[in-house]
Coordinates of C-alpha atoms in Angstrom, one line a residue:
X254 CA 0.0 0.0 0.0
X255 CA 1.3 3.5 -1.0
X256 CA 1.8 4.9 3.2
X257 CA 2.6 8.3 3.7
X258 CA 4.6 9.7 6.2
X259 CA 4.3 13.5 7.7
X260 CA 7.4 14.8 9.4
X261 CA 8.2 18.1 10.2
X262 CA 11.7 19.5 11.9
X263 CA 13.1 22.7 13.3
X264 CA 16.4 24.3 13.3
X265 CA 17.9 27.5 14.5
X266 CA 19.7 29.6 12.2
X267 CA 20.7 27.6 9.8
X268 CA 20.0 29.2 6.1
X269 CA 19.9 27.0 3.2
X270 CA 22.2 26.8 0.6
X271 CA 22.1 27.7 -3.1
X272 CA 24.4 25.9 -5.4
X273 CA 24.0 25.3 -9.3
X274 CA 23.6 22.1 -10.7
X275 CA 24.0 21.2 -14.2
X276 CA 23.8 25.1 -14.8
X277 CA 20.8 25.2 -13.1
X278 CA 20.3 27.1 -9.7
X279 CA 19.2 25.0 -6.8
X280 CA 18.2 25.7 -3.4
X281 CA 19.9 22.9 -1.2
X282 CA 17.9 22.6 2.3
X283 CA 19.0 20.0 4.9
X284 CA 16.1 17.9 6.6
X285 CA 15.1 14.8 8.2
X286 CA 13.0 12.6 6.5
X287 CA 12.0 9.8 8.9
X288 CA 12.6 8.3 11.9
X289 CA 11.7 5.5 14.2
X290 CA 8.3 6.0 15.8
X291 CA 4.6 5.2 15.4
X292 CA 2.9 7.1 12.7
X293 CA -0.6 6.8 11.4
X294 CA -1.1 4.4 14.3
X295 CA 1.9 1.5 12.3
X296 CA 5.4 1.5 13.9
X297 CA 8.4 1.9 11.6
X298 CA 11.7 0.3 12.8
X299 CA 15.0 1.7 12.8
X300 CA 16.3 -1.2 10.7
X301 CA 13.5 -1.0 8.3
X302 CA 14.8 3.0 7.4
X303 CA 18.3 1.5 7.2
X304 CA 17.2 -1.0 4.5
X305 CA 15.9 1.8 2.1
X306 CA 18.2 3.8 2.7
X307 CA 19.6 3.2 -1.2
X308 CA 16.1 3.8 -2.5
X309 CA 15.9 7.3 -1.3
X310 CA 18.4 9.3 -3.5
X311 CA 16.4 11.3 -6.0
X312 CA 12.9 10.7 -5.1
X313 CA 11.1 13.3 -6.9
X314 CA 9.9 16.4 -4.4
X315 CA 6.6 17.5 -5.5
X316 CA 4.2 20.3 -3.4
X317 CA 1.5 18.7 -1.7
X318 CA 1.3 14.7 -2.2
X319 CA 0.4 14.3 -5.7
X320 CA -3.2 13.2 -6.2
X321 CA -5.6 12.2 -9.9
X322 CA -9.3 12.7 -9.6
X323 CA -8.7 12.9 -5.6
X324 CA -7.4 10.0 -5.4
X325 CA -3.2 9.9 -4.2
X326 CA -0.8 8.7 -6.6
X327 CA 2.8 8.3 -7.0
X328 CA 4.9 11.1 -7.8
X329 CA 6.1 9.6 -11.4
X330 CA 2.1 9.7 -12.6
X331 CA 2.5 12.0 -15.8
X332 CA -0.2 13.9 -14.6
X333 CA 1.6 14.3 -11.2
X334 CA 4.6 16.2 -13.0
X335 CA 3.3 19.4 -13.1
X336 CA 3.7 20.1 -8.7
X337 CA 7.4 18.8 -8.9
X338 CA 9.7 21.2 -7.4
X339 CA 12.9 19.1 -7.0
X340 CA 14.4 15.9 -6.0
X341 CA 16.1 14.7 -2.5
X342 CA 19.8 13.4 -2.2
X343 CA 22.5 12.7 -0.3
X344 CA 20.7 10.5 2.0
X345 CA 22.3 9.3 4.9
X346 CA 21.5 7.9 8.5
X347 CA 22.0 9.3 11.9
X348 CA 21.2 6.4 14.7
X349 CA 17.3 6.0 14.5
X350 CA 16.8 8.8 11.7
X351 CA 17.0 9.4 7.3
X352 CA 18.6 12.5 6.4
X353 CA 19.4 13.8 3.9
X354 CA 19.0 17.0 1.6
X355 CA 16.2 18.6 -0.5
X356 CA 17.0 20.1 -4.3
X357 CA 14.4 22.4 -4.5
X358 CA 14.8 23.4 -8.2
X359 CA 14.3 27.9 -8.7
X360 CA 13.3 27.7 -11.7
X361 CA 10.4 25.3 -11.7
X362 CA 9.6 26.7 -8.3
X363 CA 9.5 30.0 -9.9
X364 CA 6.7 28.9 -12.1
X365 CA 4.1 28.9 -9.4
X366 CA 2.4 31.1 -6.8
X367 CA 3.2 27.9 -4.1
X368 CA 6.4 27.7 -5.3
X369 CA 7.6 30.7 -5.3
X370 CA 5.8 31.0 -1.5
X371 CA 7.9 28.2 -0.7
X372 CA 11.3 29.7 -1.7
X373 CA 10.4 32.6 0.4
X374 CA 9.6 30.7 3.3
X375 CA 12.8 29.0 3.1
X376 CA 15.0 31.6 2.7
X377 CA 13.2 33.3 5.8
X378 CA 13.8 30.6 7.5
X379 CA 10.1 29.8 8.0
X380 CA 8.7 26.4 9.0
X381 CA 8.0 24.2 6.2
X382 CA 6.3 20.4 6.7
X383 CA 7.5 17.4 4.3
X384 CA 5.8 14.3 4.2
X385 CA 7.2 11.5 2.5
X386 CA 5.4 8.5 0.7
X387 CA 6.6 5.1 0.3
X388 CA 5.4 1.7 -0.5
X389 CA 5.4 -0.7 1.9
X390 CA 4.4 -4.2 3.6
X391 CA 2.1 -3.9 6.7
X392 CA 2.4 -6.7 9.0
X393 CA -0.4 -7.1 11.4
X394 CA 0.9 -6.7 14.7
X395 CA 0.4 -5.1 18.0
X396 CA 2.3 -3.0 20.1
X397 CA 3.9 0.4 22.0
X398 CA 6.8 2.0 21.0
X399 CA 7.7 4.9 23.2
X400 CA 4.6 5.1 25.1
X401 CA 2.2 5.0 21.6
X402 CA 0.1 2.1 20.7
X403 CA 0.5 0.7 16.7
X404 CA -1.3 -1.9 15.2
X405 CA 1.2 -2.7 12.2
X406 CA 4.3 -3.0 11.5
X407 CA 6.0 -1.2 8.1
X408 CA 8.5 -3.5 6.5
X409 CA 9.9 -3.4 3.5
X410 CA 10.0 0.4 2.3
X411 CA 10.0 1.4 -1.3
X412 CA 10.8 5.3 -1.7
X413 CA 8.0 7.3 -4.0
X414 CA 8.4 10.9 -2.6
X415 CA 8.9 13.6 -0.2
X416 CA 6.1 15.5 -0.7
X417 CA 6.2 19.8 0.5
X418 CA 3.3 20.7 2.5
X419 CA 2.9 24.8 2.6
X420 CA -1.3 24.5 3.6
X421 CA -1.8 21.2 5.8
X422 CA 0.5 19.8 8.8
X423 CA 1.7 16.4 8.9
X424 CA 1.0 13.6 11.2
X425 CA 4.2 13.5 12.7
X426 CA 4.5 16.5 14.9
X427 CA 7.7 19.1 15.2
X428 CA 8.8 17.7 18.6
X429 CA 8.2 14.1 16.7
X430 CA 11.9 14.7 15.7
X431 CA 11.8 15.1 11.5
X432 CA 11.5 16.9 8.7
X433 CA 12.3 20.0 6.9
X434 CA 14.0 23.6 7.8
X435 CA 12.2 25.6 10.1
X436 CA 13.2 28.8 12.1
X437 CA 12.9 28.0 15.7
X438 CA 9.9 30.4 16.8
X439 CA 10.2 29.3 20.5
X440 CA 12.2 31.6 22.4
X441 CA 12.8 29.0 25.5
X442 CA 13.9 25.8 23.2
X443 CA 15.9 28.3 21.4
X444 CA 18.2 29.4 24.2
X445 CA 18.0 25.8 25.0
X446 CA 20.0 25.2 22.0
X447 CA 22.5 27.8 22.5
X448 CA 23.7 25.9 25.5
X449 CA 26.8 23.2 25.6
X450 CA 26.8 19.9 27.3
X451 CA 28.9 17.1 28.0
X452 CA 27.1 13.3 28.2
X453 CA 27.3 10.2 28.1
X454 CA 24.8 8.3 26.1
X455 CA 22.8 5.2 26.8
X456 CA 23.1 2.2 24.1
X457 CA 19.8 1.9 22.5
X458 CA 18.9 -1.3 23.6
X459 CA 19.2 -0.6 27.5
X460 CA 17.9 2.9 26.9
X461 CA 14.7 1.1 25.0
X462 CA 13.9 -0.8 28.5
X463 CA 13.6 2.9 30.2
X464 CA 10.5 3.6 28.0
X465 CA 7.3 4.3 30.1
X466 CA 4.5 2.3 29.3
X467 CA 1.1 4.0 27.9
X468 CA -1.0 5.1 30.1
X469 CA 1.1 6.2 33.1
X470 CA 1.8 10.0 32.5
X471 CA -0.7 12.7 33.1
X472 CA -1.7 14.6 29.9
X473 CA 0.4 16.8 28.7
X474 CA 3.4 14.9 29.5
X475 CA 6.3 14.5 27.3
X476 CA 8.7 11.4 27.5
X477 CA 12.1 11.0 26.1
X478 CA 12.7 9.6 23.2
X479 CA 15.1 6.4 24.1
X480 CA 17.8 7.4 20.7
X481 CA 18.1 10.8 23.5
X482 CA 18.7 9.4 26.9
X483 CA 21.7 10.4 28.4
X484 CA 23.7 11.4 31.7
X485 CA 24.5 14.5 31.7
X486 CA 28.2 15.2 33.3
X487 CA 29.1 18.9 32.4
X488 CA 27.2 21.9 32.0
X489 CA 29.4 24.0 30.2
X490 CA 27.5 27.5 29.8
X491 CA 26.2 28.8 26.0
X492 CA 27.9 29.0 22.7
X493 CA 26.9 32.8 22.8
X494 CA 28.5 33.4 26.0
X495 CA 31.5 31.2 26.3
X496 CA 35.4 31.8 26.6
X497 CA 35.8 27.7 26.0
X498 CA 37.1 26.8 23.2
X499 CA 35.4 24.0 21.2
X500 CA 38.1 22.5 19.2
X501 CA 40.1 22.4 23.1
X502 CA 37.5 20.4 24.4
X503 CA 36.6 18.3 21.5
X504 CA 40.5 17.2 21.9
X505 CA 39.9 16.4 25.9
X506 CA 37.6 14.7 25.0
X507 CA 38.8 12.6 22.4
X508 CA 41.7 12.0 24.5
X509 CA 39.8 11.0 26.9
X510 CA 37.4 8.6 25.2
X511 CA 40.2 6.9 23.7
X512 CA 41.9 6.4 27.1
X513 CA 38.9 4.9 28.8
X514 CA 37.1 1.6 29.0
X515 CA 33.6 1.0 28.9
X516 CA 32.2 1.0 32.0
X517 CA 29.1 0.1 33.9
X518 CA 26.7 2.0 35.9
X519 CA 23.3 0.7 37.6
X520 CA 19.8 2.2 36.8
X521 CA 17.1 1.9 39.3
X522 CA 14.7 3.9 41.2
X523 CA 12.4 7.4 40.1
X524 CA 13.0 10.7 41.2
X525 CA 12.0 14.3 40.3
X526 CA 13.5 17.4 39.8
X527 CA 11.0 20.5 39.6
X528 CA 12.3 24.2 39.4
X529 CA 10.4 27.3 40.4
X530 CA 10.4 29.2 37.6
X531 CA 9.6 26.3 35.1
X532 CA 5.7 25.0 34.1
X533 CA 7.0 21.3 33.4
X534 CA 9.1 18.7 36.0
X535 CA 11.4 16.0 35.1
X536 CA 11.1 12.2 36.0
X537 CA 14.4 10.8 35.8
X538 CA 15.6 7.0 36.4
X539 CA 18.2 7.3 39.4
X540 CA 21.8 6.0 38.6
X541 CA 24.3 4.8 40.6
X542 CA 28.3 4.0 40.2
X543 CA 31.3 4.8 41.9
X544 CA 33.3 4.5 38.6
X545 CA 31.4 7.4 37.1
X546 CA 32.1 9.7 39.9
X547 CA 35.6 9.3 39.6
X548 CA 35.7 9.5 36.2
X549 CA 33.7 12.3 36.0
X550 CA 36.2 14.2 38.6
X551 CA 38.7 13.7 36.3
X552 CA 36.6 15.2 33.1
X553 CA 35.8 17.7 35.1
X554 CA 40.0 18.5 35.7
X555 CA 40.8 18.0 31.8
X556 CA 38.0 20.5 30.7
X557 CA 38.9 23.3 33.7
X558 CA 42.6 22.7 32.9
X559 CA 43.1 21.5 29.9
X560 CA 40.5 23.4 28.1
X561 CA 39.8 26.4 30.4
X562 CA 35.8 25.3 30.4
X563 CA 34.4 26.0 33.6
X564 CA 31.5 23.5 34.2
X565 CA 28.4 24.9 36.0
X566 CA 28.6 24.2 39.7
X567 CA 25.9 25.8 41.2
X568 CA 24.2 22.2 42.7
X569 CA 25.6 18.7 43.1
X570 CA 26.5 16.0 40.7
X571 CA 23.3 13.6 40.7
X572 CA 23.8 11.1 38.0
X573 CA 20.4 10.7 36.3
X574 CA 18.6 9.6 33.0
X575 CA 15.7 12.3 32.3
X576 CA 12.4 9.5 31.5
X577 CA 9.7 12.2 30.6
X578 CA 8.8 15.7 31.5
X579 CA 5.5 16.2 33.3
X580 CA 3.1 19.5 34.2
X581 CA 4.5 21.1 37.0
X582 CA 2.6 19.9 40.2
X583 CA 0.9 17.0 38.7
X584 CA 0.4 13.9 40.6
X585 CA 2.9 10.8 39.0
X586 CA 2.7 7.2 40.5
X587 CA 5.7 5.2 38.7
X588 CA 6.8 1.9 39.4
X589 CA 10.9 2.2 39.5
X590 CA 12.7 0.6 36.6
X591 CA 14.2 -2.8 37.0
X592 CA 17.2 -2.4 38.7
X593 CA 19.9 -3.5 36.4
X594 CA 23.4 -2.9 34.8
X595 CA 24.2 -1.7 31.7
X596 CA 27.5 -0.5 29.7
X597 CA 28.2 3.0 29.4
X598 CA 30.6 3.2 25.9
X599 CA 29.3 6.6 23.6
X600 CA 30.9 10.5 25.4
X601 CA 29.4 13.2 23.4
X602 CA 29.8 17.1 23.2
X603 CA 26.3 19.2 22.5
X604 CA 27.4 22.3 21.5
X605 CA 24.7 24.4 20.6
X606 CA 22.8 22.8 17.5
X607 CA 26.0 20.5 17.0
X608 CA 26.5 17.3 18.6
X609 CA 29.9 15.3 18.3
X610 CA 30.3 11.6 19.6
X611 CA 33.3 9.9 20.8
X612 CA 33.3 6.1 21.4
X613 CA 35.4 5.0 24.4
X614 CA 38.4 3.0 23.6
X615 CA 37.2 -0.4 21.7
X616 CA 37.6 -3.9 23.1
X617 CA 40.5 -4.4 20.9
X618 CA 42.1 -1.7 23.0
X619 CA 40.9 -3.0 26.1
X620 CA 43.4 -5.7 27.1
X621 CA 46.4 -4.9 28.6
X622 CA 47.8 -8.0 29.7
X623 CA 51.7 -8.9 30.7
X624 CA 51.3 -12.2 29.9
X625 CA 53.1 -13.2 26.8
X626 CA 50.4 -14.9 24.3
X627 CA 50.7 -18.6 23.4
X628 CA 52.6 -19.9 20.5
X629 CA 51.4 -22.1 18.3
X630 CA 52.5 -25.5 18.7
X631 CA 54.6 -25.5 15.3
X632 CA 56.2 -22.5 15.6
X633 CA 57.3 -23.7 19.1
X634 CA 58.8 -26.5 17.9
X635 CA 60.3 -24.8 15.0
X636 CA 61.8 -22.4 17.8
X637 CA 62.7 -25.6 19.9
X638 CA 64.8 -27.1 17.3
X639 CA 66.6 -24.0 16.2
X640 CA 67.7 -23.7 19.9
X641 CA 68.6 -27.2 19.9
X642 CA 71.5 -26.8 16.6
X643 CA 72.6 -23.6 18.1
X644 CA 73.9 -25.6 21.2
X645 CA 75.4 -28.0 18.7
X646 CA 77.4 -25.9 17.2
X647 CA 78.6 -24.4 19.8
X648 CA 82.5 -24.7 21.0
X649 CA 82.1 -27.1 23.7
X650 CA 82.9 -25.9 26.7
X651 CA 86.6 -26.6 28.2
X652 CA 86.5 -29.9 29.9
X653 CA 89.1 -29.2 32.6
X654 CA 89.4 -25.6 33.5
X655 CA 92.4 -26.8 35.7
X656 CA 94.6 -27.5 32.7
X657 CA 93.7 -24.0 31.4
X658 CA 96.9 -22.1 30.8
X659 CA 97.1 -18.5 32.6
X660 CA 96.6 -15.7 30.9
X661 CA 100.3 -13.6 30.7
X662 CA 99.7 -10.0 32.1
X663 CA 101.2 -7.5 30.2
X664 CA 103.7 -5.2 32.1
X665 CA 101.8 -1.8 32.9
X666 CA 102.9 1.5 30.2
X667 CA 104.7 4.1 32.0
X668 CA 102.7 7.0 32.5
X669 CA 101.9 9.6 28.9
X670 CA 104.1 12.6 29.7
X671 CA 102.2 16.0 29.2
X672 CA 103.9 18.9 27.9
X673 CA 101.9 22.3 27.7
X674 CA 104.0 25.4 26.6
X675 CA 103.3 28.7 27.9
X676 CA 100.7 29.9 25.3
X677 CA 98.0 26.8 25.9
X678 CA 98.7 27.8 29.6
X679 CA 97.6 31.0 28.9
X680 CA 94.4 29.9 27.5
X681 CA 93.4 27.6 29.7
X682 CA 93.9 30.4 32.8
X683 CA 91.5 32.7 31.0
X684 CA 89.5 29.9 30.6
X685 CA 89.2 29.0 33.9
X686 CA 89.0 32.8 34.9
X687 CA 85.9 32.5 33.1
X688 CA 84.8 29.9 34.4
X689 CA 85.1 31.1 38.0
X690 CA 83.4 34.5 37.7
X691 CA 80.5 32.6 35.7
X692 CA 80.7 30.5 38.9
X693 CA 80.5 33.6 41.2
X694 CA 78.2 35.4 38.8
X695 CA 75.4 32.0 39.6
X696 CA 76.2 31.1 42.7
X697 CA 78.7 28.5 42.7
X698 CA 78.1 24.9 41.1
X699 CA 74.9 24.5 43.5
X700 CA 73.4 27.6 42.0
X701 CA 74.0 26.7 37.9
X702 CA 73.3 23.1 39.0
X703 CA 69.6 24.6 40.0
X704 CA 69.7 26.7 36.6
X705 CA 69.8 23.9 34.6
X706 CA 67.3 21.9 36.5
X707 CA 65.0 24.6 36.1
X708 CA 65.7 25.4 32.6
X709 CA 65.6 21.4 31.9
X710 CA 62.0 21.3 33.8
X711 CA 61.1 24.5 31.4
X712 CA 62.1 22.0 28.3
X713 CA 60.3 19.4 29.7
X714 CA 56.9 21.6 30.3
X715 CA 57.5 22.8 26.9
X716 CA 58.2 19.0 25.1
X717 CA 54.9 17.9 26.7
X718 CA 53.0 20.8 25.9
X719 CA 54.1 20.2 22.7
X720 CA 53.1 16.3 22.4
X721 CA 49.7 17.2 24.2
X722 CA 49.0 19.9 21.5
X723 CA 49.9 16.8 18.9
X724 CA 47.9 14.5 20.3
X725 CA 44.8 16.3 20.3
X726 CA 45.3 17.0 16.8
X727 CA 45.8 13.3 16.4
X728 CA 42.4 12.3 18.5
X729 CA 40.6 15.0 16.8
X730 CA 41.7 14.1 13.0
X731 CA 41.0 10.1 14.3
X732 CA 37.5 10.9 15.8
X733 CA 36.6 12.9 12.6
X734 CA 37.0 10.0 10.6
X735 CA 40.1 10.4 8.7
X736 CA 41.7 8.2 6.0
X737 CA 44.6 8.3 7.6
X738 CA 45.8 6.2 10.6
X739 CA 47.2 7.3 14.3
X740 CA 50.3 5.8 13.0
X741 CA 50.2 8.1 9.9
X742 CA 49.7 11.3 11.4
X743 CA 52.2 10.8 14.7
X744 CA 54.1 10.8 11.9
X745 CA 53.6 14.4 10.0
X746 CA 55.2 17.7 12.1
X747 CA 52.2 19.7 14.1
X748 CA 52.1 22.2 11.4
X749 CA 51.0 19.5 8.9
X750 CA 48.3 18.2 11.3
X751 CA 47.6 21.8 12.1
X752 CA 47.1 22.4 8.4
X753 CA 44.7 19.2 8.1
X754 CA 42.8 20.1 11.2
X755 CA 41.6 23.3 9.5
X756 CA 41.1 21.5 6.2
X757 CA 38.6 19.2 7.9
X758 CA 37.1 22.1 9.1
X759 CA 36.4 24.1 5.8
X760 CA 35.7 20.7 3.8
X761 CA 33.6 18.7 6.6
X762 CA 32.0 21.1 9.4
X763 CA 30.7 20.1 12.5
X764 CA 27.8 17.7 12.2
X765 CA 24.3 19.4 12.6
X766 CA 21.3 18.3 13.1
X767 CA 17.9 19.2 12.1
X768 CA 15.3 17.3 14.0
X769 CA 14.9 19.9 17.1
X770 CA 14.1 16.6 19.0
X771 CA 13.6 17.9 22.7
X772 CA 16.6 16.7 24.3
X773 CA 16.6 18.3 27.6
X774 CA 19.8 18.7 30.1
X775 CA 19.8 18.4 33.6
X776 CA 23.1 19.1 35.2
X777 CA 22.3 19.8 38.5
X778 CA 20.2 17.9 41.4
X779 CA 17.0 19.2 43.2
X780 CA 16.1 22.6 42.0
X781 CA 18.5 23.6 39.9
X782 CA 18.3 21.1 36.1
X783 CA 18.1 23.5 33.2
X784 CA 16.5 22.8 30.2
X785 CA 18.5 21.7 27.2
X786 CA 17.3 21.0 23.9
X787 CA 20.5 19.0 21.7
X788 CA 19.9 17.0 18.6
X789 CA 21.7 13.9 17.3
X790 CA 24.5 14.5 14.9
X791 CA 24.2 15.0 11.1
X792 CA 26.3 16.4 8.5
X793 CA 25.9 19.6 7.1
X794 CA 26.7 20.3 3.4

């Protein structure tokens, strides 16, 4: 059956981009097409968007879905042509989510009163709702995912369409996580976004047991998307407002994450955090672990000294996982989660709209073991019987060492006689003349002996300033994907990996996303969480 999907996304200040194609000027607009959740009352899984992933690439865009005698229709109808505005590409996943980009092309837009509208409105940075339509297989079954009943299942997704929808909203609503540009119009999710956070992020499949069943929140209630669950471990101010650097503590932390394990933490029990000043409370899943605490003492350190990024600390640490966000004051009853245990292994930096993951150091990594590894039984006999002609062709030794002759000691030399006429004496009293004023001039052998430990110290400071700049470089260029290895680039001088630090910069920026998803950061215990808003990673063109 042909289902259609209704997504719709926000972003904050982001413009789209216009680039020519073919000769042909083009309006290139980021957006997120779909994601896992229920919609139209069917639940489409992550691994289902995966699989079409290849089918989405230019899919026609048309402006409304396309319909014949009222009836809907695929976009490649020939009477459907006419509303086609441009095509999407570059289609890509991020976790649970398709993005991608939209071609929206000027010159056909130009050709209507909607599509001209719709340039306007993109420009402006206005909201603007997709929908996309695909074939697929419905299988009958029942369910919840994220607290929303389905009755089917979408499996096997053929691509038709993203349709443009300037008139009618779709079924999948903004804080749904997809879609297309929009200006953010709310004034408190958008200085949500200018903040920057540090986390660590649940895997999917533990975070996926943390869903709250249907039925158990009082209306109005929002609960967190399981893709977003995180404990949050810094609260590092707002991009806006902010002597941190962001390239300094993107290298802590890839330093970091490549110097630690996984590690795990145990979830159980409900609390709630309500502030004055705020219409909506947060119901978060306690956690508990000595490890973390430690370890989050010593990110703490990196990021102060390291970085010079002063995390908030206005209230305790209180390790959490935010569940849902309620109306302020209502009444909750929740049974606690099942205590259990789960792996902590994905750091991540929110910065603003940008978010930048780092995976702790992989199990390859992990072992660290003196013992020597076992040889394989051939190679240890091959070793065995090398060993075994070496001592046969050996000299044997001497048989009786009483029989040994002594060794003949040669008769001492007589001392070297020196001879040093009157000019080298000369020279070597103004060199020592020297030598004793510099003396006097440093305070005798003790004082230059404390020079030179000093000034060695200085060298030292200076060496290992100089290797910690070159490592971050390394961990940055490694966690940004590069082609080349760690190997490769502890090879090339700093000004090399300098130079290829700010090439990734200009030639792959910092990963945005567009889904607005509402991601909210609580640093702080009791009265003092603040609100944070970050999306999950995407790349922006």
């Amino acid at each position: 059956m042909n289902q259609l999907t209704f997504t719709t996304n926000q972003i904050s200040g982001v413009q789209p981009e216009r680039v020519t194609i073919d000769g042909k000027p083009f309006l290139r607009v980021p957006a997120v097409g779909v994601v896992e959740m229920v919609l139209n009352g069917r639940y489409l899984p992550a691994a289902e968007i995966l699989a079409s992933l290849p089918g989405w690439d230019g899919v026609p865009i048309p402006l409304d879905h396309p319909q014949v005698n009222g009836e809907f229709v695929s976009a490649t109808h020939p009477d459907a042509q006419g509303a086609i505005v441009g095509y999407w590409g570059d289609t890509r996943a991020d976790g649970a989510k398709l993005k991608g980009n939209m071609y929206i092309d000027l010159t056909k837009a130009a050709e209507s009163n909607d599509g001209a509208a719709l340039v306007t409105r993109l420009k402006a940075g206005e909201m603007v709702e997709l929908s996309t339509a695909y074939f697929a297989n419905e299988e009958e079954q029942a369910g919840y995912y994220a607290a929303k009943p389905y009755t089917a299942i979408s499996r096997n997704l053929r691509p038709d369409h993203v349709a443009l929808l300037l008139h009618k909203p779709g079924a999948c609503s903004i804080k749904d996580g997809c879609g297309a540009l929009r200006l953010n119009a709310d004034s408190t999710l958008a200085e949500a976004r200018k903040g920057i956070m540090v986390a660590l992020f649940l895997p999917i499949e533990d975070a996926r047991l943390l869903d709250l069943p249907e039925g158990v929140l009082p209306a109005g209630s929002e609960p967190m998307p399981a893709a977003e669950m995180h404990i949050t471990l810094a609260y590092l101010g707002e991009t806006d407002n902010t002597g941190a650097d962001e390239a300094q503590i993107k290298g802590v932390l890839a330093r970091l994450a490549a110097d630690t394990e996984p590690f795990p933490v145990r979830i159980g029990g409900i609390g709630r955090f309500a502030k004055a000043d705020s219409d909506r409370n947060a119901i978060y899943a306690q956690v508990d672990s000595r490890q973390l605490m430690k370890w989050r003492e010593r990110l703490v350190s990196d990021l102060m000294f390291d970085a010079e990024a002063m995390p908030s600390m206005r209230h305790g640490f209180t390790p959490h996982v935010t569940l849902a966000y309620v109306p302020a004051g209502s009444a909750v009853t929740l049974p606690p989660p099942v205590e259990r245990e789960i792996l902590l292994d994905r750091l991540a930096l929110a910065w603003g709209g940008q978010r930048t993951e780092y995976q702790l150091k992989p199990a390859a990594l992990q072992a660290n073991s003196k013992e020597e590894p076992e040889m394989d039984p051939k190679e240890k006999a091959k070793v065995e019987d090398a060993e075994k002609d070496a001592e046969a062709k050996a000299e044997p030794p001497v048989a009786n060492a009483a029989k040994t002759e002594p060794k003949q000691e040669k008769p001492a030399a007589p001392p070297a006689t020196i001879t040093v006429n009157a000019e080298d004496w000369g020279r070597m009293n103004e060199r020592l003349g020297a030598l004793d004023k510099f003396l006097g001039d440093h305070g005798g052998f003790d004082g230059v002996a404390k020079t030179l430990a000093a000034a060695s110290a200085d060298h030292q400071v200076i060496v290992a300033n100089e290797k910690r700049e070159k490592d971050d470089l390394i961990a940055v260029l490694t966690a940004n994907q590069s082609d080349l290895t760690k190997e490769d680039l502890e090879a090339l001088p700093s000004a090399t990996l300098h130079k290829l630090a700010r090439a990734i910069g200009r030639s792959q920026p910092a990963q945005v996303d567009y889904s607005g998803r509402g991601l909210t950061y609580n640093a702080q215990s009791d009265e003092g969480w603040v609100d944070y808003d970050a999306p999950t990673a995407s790349k922006e063109e």
